[in-house]
mmCIF file of C-alpha atoms in Angstrom:
data_model
loop_
_atom_site.group_PDB
_atom_site.id
_atom_site.type_symbol
_atom_site.label_atom_id
_atom_site.label_comp_id
_atom_site.label_asym_id
_atom_site.label_seq_id
_atom_site.Cartn_x
_atom_site.Cartn_y
_atom_site.Cartn_z
ATOM 1 C CA UNK Z 1 -8.330 32.494 -2.152
ATOM 2 C CA UNK Z 2 -7.355 31.547 -5.680
ATOM 3 C CA UNK Z 3 -3.579 31.105 -5.730
ATOM 4 C CA UNK Z 4 -3.437 32.282 -9.351
ATOM 5 C CA UNK Z 5 -4.866 35.627 -8.232
ATOM 6 C CA UNK Z 6 -2.327 35.759 -5.415
ATOM 7 C CA UNK Z 7 0.392 35.446 -8.020
ATOM 8 C CA UNK Z 8 -1.065 38.433 -9.924
ATOM 9 C CA UNK Z 9 -1.016 40.461 -6.714
ATOM 10 C CA UNK Z 10 2.573 39.464 -6.008
ATOM 11 C CA UNK Z 11 3.644 40.416 -9.533
ATOM 12 C CA UNK Z 12 1.855 43.772 -9.194
ATOM 13 C CA UNK Z 13 3.765 44.474 -6.002
ATOM 14 C CA UNK Z 14 6.986 43.689 -7.870
ATOM 15 C CA UNK Z 15 6.290 45.406 -11.217
ATOM 16 C CA UNK Z 16 4.011 48.264 -10.092
ATOM 17 C CA UNK Z 17 1.802 48.235 -13.198
ATOM 18 C CA UNK Z 18 -1.151 46.125 -14.300
ATOM 19 C CA UNK Z 19 0.014 46.479 -17.897
ATOM 20 C CA UNK Z 20 3.436 45.102 -17.033
ATOM 21 C CA UNK Z 21 1.846 42.260 -15.076
ATOM 22 C CA UNK Z 22 -0.324 41.436 -18.094
ATOM 23 C CA UNK Z 23 2.692 41.429 -20.415
ATOM 24 C CA UNK Z 24 4.754 39.348 -18.011
ATOM 25 C CA UNK Z 25 2.112 36.633 -17.580
ATOM 26 C CA UNK Z 26 0.448 36.715 -20.999
ATOM 27 C CA UNK Z 27 -2.895 38.217 -19.952
ATOM 28 C CA UNK Z 28 -4.797 41.299 -21.023
ATOM 29 C CA UNK Z 29 -4.739 44.284 -18.691
ATOM 30 C CA UNK Z 30 -8.513 43.952 -18.311
ATOM 31 C CA UNK Z 31 -8.152 40.335 -17.155
ATOM 32 C CA UNK Z 32 -5.553 41.320 -14.551
ATOM 33 C CA UNK Z 33 -7.833 44.067 -13.244
ATOM 34 C CA UNK Z 34 -10.832 41.734 -13.038
ATOM 35 C CA UNK Z 35 -8.881 39.008 -11.260
ATOM 36 C CA UNK Z 36 -7.482 41.438 -8.682
ATOM 37 C CA UNK Z 37 -10.972 42.769 -8.077
ATOM 38 C CA UNK Z 38 -12.158 39.192 -7.487
ATOM 39 C CA UNK Z 39 -9.263 38.627 -5.068
ATOM 40 C CA UNK Z 40 -10.270 41.743 -3.155
ATOM 41 C CA UNK Z 41 -13.781 40.336 -2.789
ATOM 42 C CA UNK Z 42 -12.338 37.044 -1.535
ATOM 43 C CA UNK Z 43 -10.136 38.910 0.962
ATOM 44 C CA UNK Z 44 -12.996 41.169 2.027
ATOM 45 C CA UNK Z 45 -10.921 44.368 1.742
ATOM 46 C CA UNK Z 46 -9.554 46.642 -1.029
ATOM 47 C CA UNK Z 47 -6.136 45.528 -2.237
ATOM 48 C CA UNK Z 48 -5.307 48.274 -4.799
ATOM 49 C CA UNK Z 49 -6.059 51.974 -5.018
ATOM 50 C CA UNK Z 50 -5.579 54.642 -7.702
ATOM 51 C CA UNK Z 51 -2.220 56.408 -7.817
ATOM 52 C CA UNK Z 52 -2.475 59.006 -10.580
ATOM 53 C CA UNK Z 53 -2.809 57.081 -13.818
ATOM 54 C CA UNK Z 54 -1.501 53.922 -12.170
ATOM 55 C CA UNK Z 55 -2.487 51.856 -9.155
ATOM 56 C CA UNK Z 56 -0.678 50.890 -6.007
ATOM 57 C CA UNK Z 57 -1.269 48.346 -3.285
ATOM 58 C CA UNK Z 58 -3.209 49.326 -0.201
ATOM 59 C CA UNK Z 59 -1.673 48.465 3.192
ATOM 60 C CA UNK Z 60 -3.837 45.330 3.185
ATOM 61 C CA UNK Z 61 -2.672 44.565 -0.354
ATOM 62 C CA UNK Z 62 0.978 44.825 0.708
ATOM 63 C CA UNK Z 63 0.413 42.525 3.664
ATOM 64 C CA UNK Z 64 -1.368 39.978 1.462
ATOM 65 C CA UNK Z 65 1.443 40.190 -1.103
ATOM 66 C CA UNK Z 66 3.890 39.329 1.681
ATOM 67 C CA UNK Z 67 1.757 36.313 2.593
ATOM 68 C CA UNK Z 68 1.578 35.374 -1.094
ATOM 69 C CA UNK Z 69 5.337 34.806 -1.162
ATOM 70 C CA UNK Z 70 5.007 32.066 1.488
ATOM 71 C CA UNK Z 71 1.743 30.659 0.127
ATOM 72 C CA UNK Z 72 2.967 30.335 -3.445
ATOM 73 C CA UNK Z 73 6.235 28.793 -2.288
ATOM 74 C CA UNK Z 74 4.303 26.210 -0.269
ATOM 75 C CA UNK Z 75 2.045 25.419 -3.233
ATOM 76 C CA UNK Z 76 5.066 24.955 -5.481
ATOM 77 C CA UNK Z 77 6.718 22.725 -2.894
ATOM 78 C CA UNK Z 78 3.562 20.609 -2.715
ATOM 79 C CA UNK Z 79 3.415 20.378 -6.515
ATOM 80 C CA UNK Z 80 7.020 19.222 -6.674
ATOM 81 C CA UNK Z 81 6.491 16.738 -3.833
ATOM 82 C CA UNK Z 82 3.444 15.177 -5.492
ATOM 83 C CA UNK Z 83 4.704 15.258 -9.048
ATOM 84 C CA UNK Z 84 5.722 11.923 -10.583
ATOM 85 C CA UNK Z 85 9.262 13.208 -11.195
ATOM 86 C CA UNK Z 86 9.766 14.562 -7.676
ATOM 87 C CA UNK Z 87 12.526 13.326 -5.405
ATOM 88 C CA UNK Z 88 10.817 10.707 -3.177
ATOM 89 C CA UNK Z 89 10.105 12.031 0.295
ATOM 90 C CA UNK Z 90 7.388 11.199 2.805
ATOM 91 C CA UNK Z 91 5.916 8.385 4.872
ATOM 92 C CA UNK Z 92 4.575 5.228 3.217
ATOM 93 C CA UNK Z 93 2.094 3.355 5.419
ATOM 94 C CA UNK Z 94 2.174 -0.404 4.829
ATOM 95 C CA UNK Z 95 -0.181 -3.103 6.110
ATOM 96 C CA UNK Z 96 1.007 -6.631 5.475
ATOM 97 C CA UNK Z 97 1.171 -10.206 6.691
ATOM 98 C CA UNK Z 98 4.234 -11.194 8.695
ATOM 99 C CA UNK Z 99 5.986 -13.339 6.089
ATOM 100 C CA UNK Z 100 5.821 -10.633 3.412
ATOM 101 C CA UNK Z 101 6.974 -7.968 5.852
ATOM 102 C CA UNK Z 102 9.922 -10.093 6.905
ATOM 103 C CA UNK Z 103 10.811 -11.457 3.480
ATOM 104 C CA UNK Z 104 10.107 -8.531 1.144
ATOM 105 C CA UNK Z 105 9.564 -5.278 3.009
ATOM 106 C CA UNK Z 106 12.333 -5.221 5.610
ATOM 107 C CA UNK Z 107 15.140 -5.518 3.018
ATOM 108 C CA UNK Z 108 13.569 -2.594 1.127
ATOM 109 C CA UNK Z 109 13.339 -0.473 4.274
ATOM 110 C CA UNK Z 110 16.952 -1.232 5.101
ATOM 111 C CA UNK Z 111 18.129 -0.243 1.604
ATOM 112 C CA UNK Z 112 16.053 2.950 1.565
ATOM 113 C CA UNK Z 113 17.548 4.133 4.847
ATOM 114 C CA UNK Z 114 20.821 4.588 2.963
ATOM 115 C CA UNK Z 115 19.659 5.568 -0.529
ATOM 116 C CA UNK Z 116 16.544 7.654 0.278
ATOM 117 C CA UNK Z 117 16.642 8.767 3.922
ATOM 118 C CA UNK Z 118 13.677 11.119 3.373
ATOM 119 C CA UNK Z 119 11.414 8.151 2.662
ATOM 120 C CA UNK Z 120 10.016 6.561 5.826
ATOM 121 C CA UNK Z 121 8.006 3.355 6.052
ATOM 122 C CA UNK Z 122 5.511 2.653 8.817
ATOM 123 C CA UNK Z 123 4.768 -1.072 9.148
ATOM 124 C CA UNK Z 124 1.520 -2.557 10.456
ATOM 125 C CA UNK Z 125 0.944 -6.315 10.626
ATOM 126 C CA UNK Z 126 -2.449 -7.331 9.231
ATOM 127 C CA UNK Z 127 -3.971 -10.267 7.396
ATOM 128 C CA UNK Z 128 -5.271 -9.612 3.847
ATOM 129 C CA UNK Z 129 -8.943 -8.977 4.663
ATOM 130 C CA UNK Z 130 -7.920 -6.434 7.298
ATOM 131 C CA UNK Z 131 -5.346 -4.835 4.982
ATOM 132 C CA UNK Z 132 -7.902 -4.443 2.187
ATOM 133 C CA UNK Z 133 -10.236 -2.589 4.572
ATOM 134 C CA UNK Z 134 -7.431 -0.262 5.661
ATOM 135 C CA UNK Z 135 -6.511 0.395 2.034
ATOM 136 C CA UNK Z 136 -10.124 1.179 1.139
ATOM 137 C CA UNK Z 137 -10.358 3.625 4.052
ATOM 138 C CA UNK Z 138 -7.098 5.288 2.947
ATOM 139 C CA UNK Z 139 -5.540 4.417 6.297
ATOM 140 C CA UNK Z 140 -2.572 2.794 4.537
ATOM 141 C CA UNK Z 141 -0.874 3.366 1.182
ATOM 142 C CA UNK Z 142 0.234 -0.185 0.430
ATOM 143 C CA UNK Z 143 -1.050 -3.637 1.364
ATOM 144 C CA UNK Z 144 1.012 -6.819 1.246
ATOM 145 C CA UNK Z 145 -1.539 -9.598 0.826
ATOM 146 C CA UNK Z 146 -1.821 -13.210 -0.278
ATOM 147 C CA UNK Z 147 -4.232 -15.743 -1.635
ATOM 148 C CA UNK Z 148 -4.021 -19.393 -2.681
ATOM 149 C CA UNK Z 149 -4.280 -20.833 -6.160
ATOM 150 C CA UNK Z 150 -7.259 -22.859 -4.906
ATOM 151 C CA UNK Z 151 -8.874 -19.788 -3.336
ATOM 152 C CA UNK Z 152 -8.081 -16.739 -5.493
ATOM 153 C CA UNK Z 153 -8.897 -13.398 -3.934
ATOM 154 C CA UNK Z 154 -11.313 -11.108 -5.747
ATOM 155 C CA UNK Z 155 -9.789 -7.667 -6.260
ATOM 156 C CA UNK Z 156 -11.922 -4.525 -6.282
ATOM 157 C CA UNK Z 157 -11.869 -2.460 -9.460
ATOM 158 C CA UNK Z 158 -10.173 0.476 -7.716
ATOM 159 C CA UNK Z 159 -7.171 -1.600 -6.610
ATOM 160 C CA UNK Z 160 -4.067 -2.723 -8.494
ATOM 161 C CA UNK Z 161 -2.012 -5.779 -7.511
ATOM 162 C CA UNK Z 162 1.556 -6.736 -8.397
ATOM 163 C CA UNK Z 163 2.496 -10.391 -7.991
ATOM 164 C CA UNK Z 164 5.615 -10.768 -5.838
ATOM 165 C CA UNK Z 165 6.346 -14.444 -5.179
ATOM 166 C CA UNK Z 166 4.898 -17.917 -4.595
ATOM 167 C CA UNK Z 167 5.363 -20.486 -1.838
ATOM 168 C CA UNK Z 168 4.255 -24.108 -2.053
ATOM 169 C CA UNK Z 169 2.272 -25.352 0.949
ATOM 170 C CA UNK Z 170 1.588 -28.852 2.212
ATOM 171 C CA UNK Z 171 -0.300 -30.588 4.989
ATOM 172 C CA UNK Z 172 1.242 -30.368 8.446
ATOM 173 C CA UNK Z 173 0.784 -33.633 10.386
ATOM 174 C CA UNK Z 174 2.461 -35.485 13.276
ATOM 175 C CA UNK Z 175 5.655 -37.123 12.047
ATOM 176 C CA UNK Z 176 5.022 -40.397 13.904
ATOM 177 C CA UNK Z 177 1.993 -41.270 11.779
ATOM 178 C CA UNK Z 178 1.597 -42.770 8.338
ATOM 179 C CA UNK Z 179 2.653 -40.920 5.193
ATOM 180 C CA UNK Z 180 -0.065 -41.579 2.612
ATOM 181 C CA UNK Z 181 0.842 -41.363 -1.047
ATOM 182 C CA UNK Z 182 -1.167 -40.281 -4.041
ATOM 183 C CA UNK Z 183 -2.609 -36.953 -5.028
ATOM 184 C CA UNK Z 184 -3.765 -34.151 -2.723
ATOM 185 C CA UNK Z 185 -7.259 -35.631 -2.373
ATOM 186 C CA UNK Z 186 -5.775 -38.968 -1.240
ATOM 187 C CA UNK Z 187 -3.566 -37.240 1.337
ATOM 188 C CA UNK Z 188 -6.533 -35.275 2.681
ATOM 189 C CA UNK Z 189 -8.727 -38.377 2.760
ATOM 190 C CA UNK Z 190 -6.199 -40.094 5.039
ATOM 191 C CA UNK Z 191 -6.827 -37.400 7.665
ATOM 192 C CA UNK Z 192 -10.562 -36.963 7.163
ATOM 193 C CA UNK Z 193 -11.293 -38.023 10.747
ATOM 194 C CA UNK Z 194 -8.870 -35.494 12.274
ATOM 195 C CA UNK Z 195 -9.733 -32.043 13.561
ATOM 196 C CA UNK Z 196 -8.517 -29.281 11.230
ATOM 197 C CA UNK Z 197 -6.691 -26.020 11.935
ATOM 198 C CA UNK Z 198 -7.227 -22.875 9.830
ATOM 199 C CA UNK Z 199 -6.262 -19.203 10.012
ATOM 200 C CA UNK Z 200 -8.094 -17.047 12.537
ATOM 201 C CA UNK Z 201 -7.992 -13.737 10.598
ATOM 202 C CA UNK Z 202 -8.332 -14.760 6.965
ATOM 203 C CA UNK Z 203 -10.492 -17.200 5.028
ATOM 204 C CA UNK Z 204 -8.138 -18.144 2.171
ATOM 205 C CA UNK Z 205 -6.557 -21.231 3.716
ATOM 206 C CA UNK Z 206 -9.937 -22.470 5.001
ATOM 207 C CA UNK Z 207 -11.295 -22.151 1.462
ATOM 208 C CA UNK Z 208 -8.344 -24.157 0.155
ATOM 209 C CA UNK Z 209 -8.821 -26.818 2.857
ATOM 210 C CA UNK Z 210 -12.522 -27.128 2.112
ATOM 211 C CA UNK Z 211 -11.841 -27.361 -1.633
ATOM 212 C CA UNK Z 212 -9.406 -30.265 -1.249
ATOM 213 C CA UNK Z 213 -11.564 -31.964 1.367
ATOM 214 C CA UNK Z 214 -14.518 -31.775 -1.014
ATOM 215 C CA UNK Z 215 -12.383 -33.436 -3.715
ATOM 216 C CA UNK Z 216 -11.608 -36.170 -1.162
ATOM 217 C CA UNK Z 217 -15.306 -36.620 -0.403
ATOM 218 C CA UNK Z 218 -15.603 -35.231 3.121
ATOM 219 C CA UNK Z 219 -16.336 -32.035 5.026
ATOM 220 C CA UNK Z 220 -13.446 -31.016 7.297
ATOM 221 C CA UNK Z 221 -14.193 -30.716 11.000
ATOM 222 C CA UNK Z 222 -12.618 -27.323 11.737
ATOM 223 C CA UNK Z 223 -11.978 -26.986 15.458
ATOM 224 C CA UNK Z 224 -9.137 -24.474 15.718
ATOM 225 C CA UNK Z 225 -8.532 -21.043 14.209
ATOM 226 C CA UNK Z 226 -4.914 -20.016 14.686
ATOM 227 C CA UNK Z 227 -2.941 -17.124 13.213
ATOM 228 C CA UNK Z 228 0.578 -18.103 14.363
ATOM 229 C CA UNK Z 229 2.282 -20.895 12.403
ATOM 230 C CA UNK Z 230 4.323 -21.738 15.500
ATOM 231 C CA UNK Z 231 1.087 -22.317 17.400
ATOM 232 C CA UNK Z 232 -0.292 -24.405 14.518
ATOM 233 C CA UNK Z 233 2.759 -26.653 14.930
ATOM 234 C CA UNK Z 234 2.183 -26.866 18.690
ATOM 235 C CA UNK Z 235 -1.392 -28.053 18.128
ATOM 236 C CA UNK Z 236 -0.277 -30.615 15.538
ATOM 237 C CA UNK Z 237 2.414 -31.880 17.918
ATOM 238 C CA UNK Z 238 -0.177 -32.172 20.697
ATOM 239 C CA UNK Z 239 -2.386 -34.286 18.436
ATOM 240 C CA UNK Z 240 -5.122 -31.659 18.313
ATOM 241 C CA UNK Z 241 -5.406 -31.377 14.550
ATOM 242 C CA UNK Z 242 -3.754 -31.007 11.152
ATOM 243 C CA UNK Z 243 -3.432 -27.958 8.925
ATOM 244 C CA UNK Z 244 -1.649 -26.296 6.038
ATOM 245 C CA UNK Z 245 1.982 -25.238 6.462
ATOM 246 C CA UNK Z 246 4.683 -23.985 4.047
ATOM 247 C CA UNK Z 247 6.584 -26.876 2.455
ATOM 248 C CA UNK Z 248 9.938 -25.218 3.117
ATOM 249 C CA UNK Z 249 9.221 -24.443 6.758
ATOM 250 C CA UNK Z 250 11.697 -25.869 9.255
ATOM 251 C CA UNK Z 251 9.238 -27.453 11.609
ATOM 252 C CA UNK Z 252 9.951 -28.544 15.142
ATOM 253 C CA UNK Z 253 10.707 -32.165 15.861
ATOM 254 C CA UNK Z 254 7.539 -34.234 15.698
ATOM 255 C CA UNK Z 255 5.891 -32.282 12.873
ATOM 256 C CA UNK Z 256 6.300 -32.868 9.156
ATOM 257 C CA UNK Z 257 4.732 -31.301 6.072
ATOM 258 C CA UNK Z 258 3.348 -33.689 3.476
ATOM 259 C CA UNK Z 259 3.520 -32.603 -0.168
ATOM 260 C CA UNK Z 260 0.275 -31.981 -2.028
ATOM 261 C CA UNK Z 261 0.065 -32.668 -5.759
ATOM 262 C CA UNK Z 262 -2.593 -32.605 -8.471
ATOM 263 C CA UNK Z 263 -3.579 -30.083 -7.365
ATOM 264 C CA UNK Z 264 -0.883 -28.435 -5.333
ATOM 265 C CA UNK Z 265 -1.479 -25.614 -2.861
ATOM 266 C CA UNK Z 266 0.430 -22.425 -3.652
ATOM 267 C CA UNK Z 267 0.376 -19.227 -1.589
ATOM 268 C CA UNK Z 268 0.759 -16.173 -3.836
ATOM 269 C CA UNK Z 269 1.946 -12.858 -2.397
ATOM 270 C CA UNK Z 270 0.997 -9.442 -3.802
ATOM 271 C CA UNK Z 271 1.688 -5.737 -3.349
ATOM 272 C CA UNK Z 272 -1.648 -3.910 -3.617
ATOM 273 C CA UNK Z 273 -2.260 -0.166 -4.036
ATOM 274 C CA UNK Z 274 -5.237 2.051 -4.706
ATOM 275 C CA UNK Z 275 -5.556 2.887 -8.394
ATOM 276 C CA UNK Z 276 -4.308 6.389 -9.153
ATOM 277 C CA UNK Z 277 -1.919 6.486 -6.180
ATOM 278 C CA UNK Z 278 0.919 4.536 -7.777
ATOM 279 C CA UNK Z 279 2.674 7.647 -9.161
ATOM 280 C CA UNK Z 280 3.245 9.202 -5.730
ATOM 281 C CA UNK Z 281 7.084 9.128 -5.658
ATOM 282 C CA UNK Z 282 7.665 7.493 -2.227
ATOM 283 C CA UNK Z 283 5.041 4.811 -2.848
ATOM 284 C CA UNK Z 284 6.266 4.197 -6.384
ATOM 285 C CA UNK Z 285 9.820 3.789 -5.071
ATOM 286 C CA UNK Z 286 8.795 1.226 -2.436
ATOM 287 C CA UNK Z 287 6.685 -0.765 -4.909
ATOM 288 C CA UNK Z 288 9.473 -0.764 -7.504
ATOM 289 C CA UNK Z 289 11.957 -2.011 -4.904
ATOM 290 C CA UNK Z 290 9.517 -4.763 -3.867
ATOM 291 C CA UNK Z 291 9.073 -5.800 -7.483
ATOM 292 C CA UNK Z 292 12.825 -5.772 -8.134
ATOM 293 C CA UNK Z 293 13.477 -7.843 -5.028
ATOM 294 C CA UNK Z 294 10.815 -10.382 -6.016
ATOM 295 C CA UNK Z 295 12.281 -10.669 -9.523
ATOM 296 C CA UNK Z 296 15.832 -11.166 -8.284
ATOM 297 C CA UNK Z 297 14.929 -13.867 -5.759
ATOM 298 C CA UNK Z 298 12.425 -15.670 -7.978
ATOM 299 C CA UNK Z 299 9.822 -17.872 -6.309
ATOM 300 C CA UNK Z 300 12.099 -19.817 -3.964
ATOM 301 C CA UNK Z 301 11.025 -18.998 -0.403
ATOM 302 C CA UNK Z 302 13.443 -17.623 2.141
#
């Protein structure tokens, strides 16, 4: 049923005259009559009947007018909830990689619990490729993703990304070995005969590794695909390979992270939403808080 016609019926029950309804809502009496007739066809039963020179609601019309009170109130509540100026309320579903969840999202969730208790955030840990798929399927509202400066991610035309922060990465190696100098290609060349470790659920770091290895004149022998940075360290410590790690990471004894220069390797974090969804008040609030937090902390990693 057309909710605009329900409003006409509700006003008729209140005012008792099609002419008064027309004057109240700025229609002609003929338009009100036609719209109520259309509503009766939608309902499948007569809603008004003659009453002398006026009309009155049938029993079915009165019952539908009672329902209209609830229906129109619910529609108005939905309009207010979805409007860009509405008080944020609802559940924001977020898919993101662990570092961004820990560094950026959790402080926002903690602050919102006090300032906007009607906004809830559901957190799901996913790597960028997985998060993009969830976003495309509308299974999440916000994705926290990353790429590398040497392996920029292509963004679909229906997505919008906000840059949050950067982290410099280096090459994780055993600390008891040599520390080659020179640019990134020279550092990579010194470990060309080692097995290499890359991420198991994303291709960005492998792309960066292959790019630098190509500059050093070799093809990396990738033997391990590991998602956990702790496990990457364990493999390095066991002499099973080398791989990229954050420069500021506090590694366990026996592992060090060599700097990479000219070019450097920089992980770039983003908040990604579907275009057209950014004005939904709860989502807009979370994204604004993420952006504010990124601006206040700059690019220095936690």
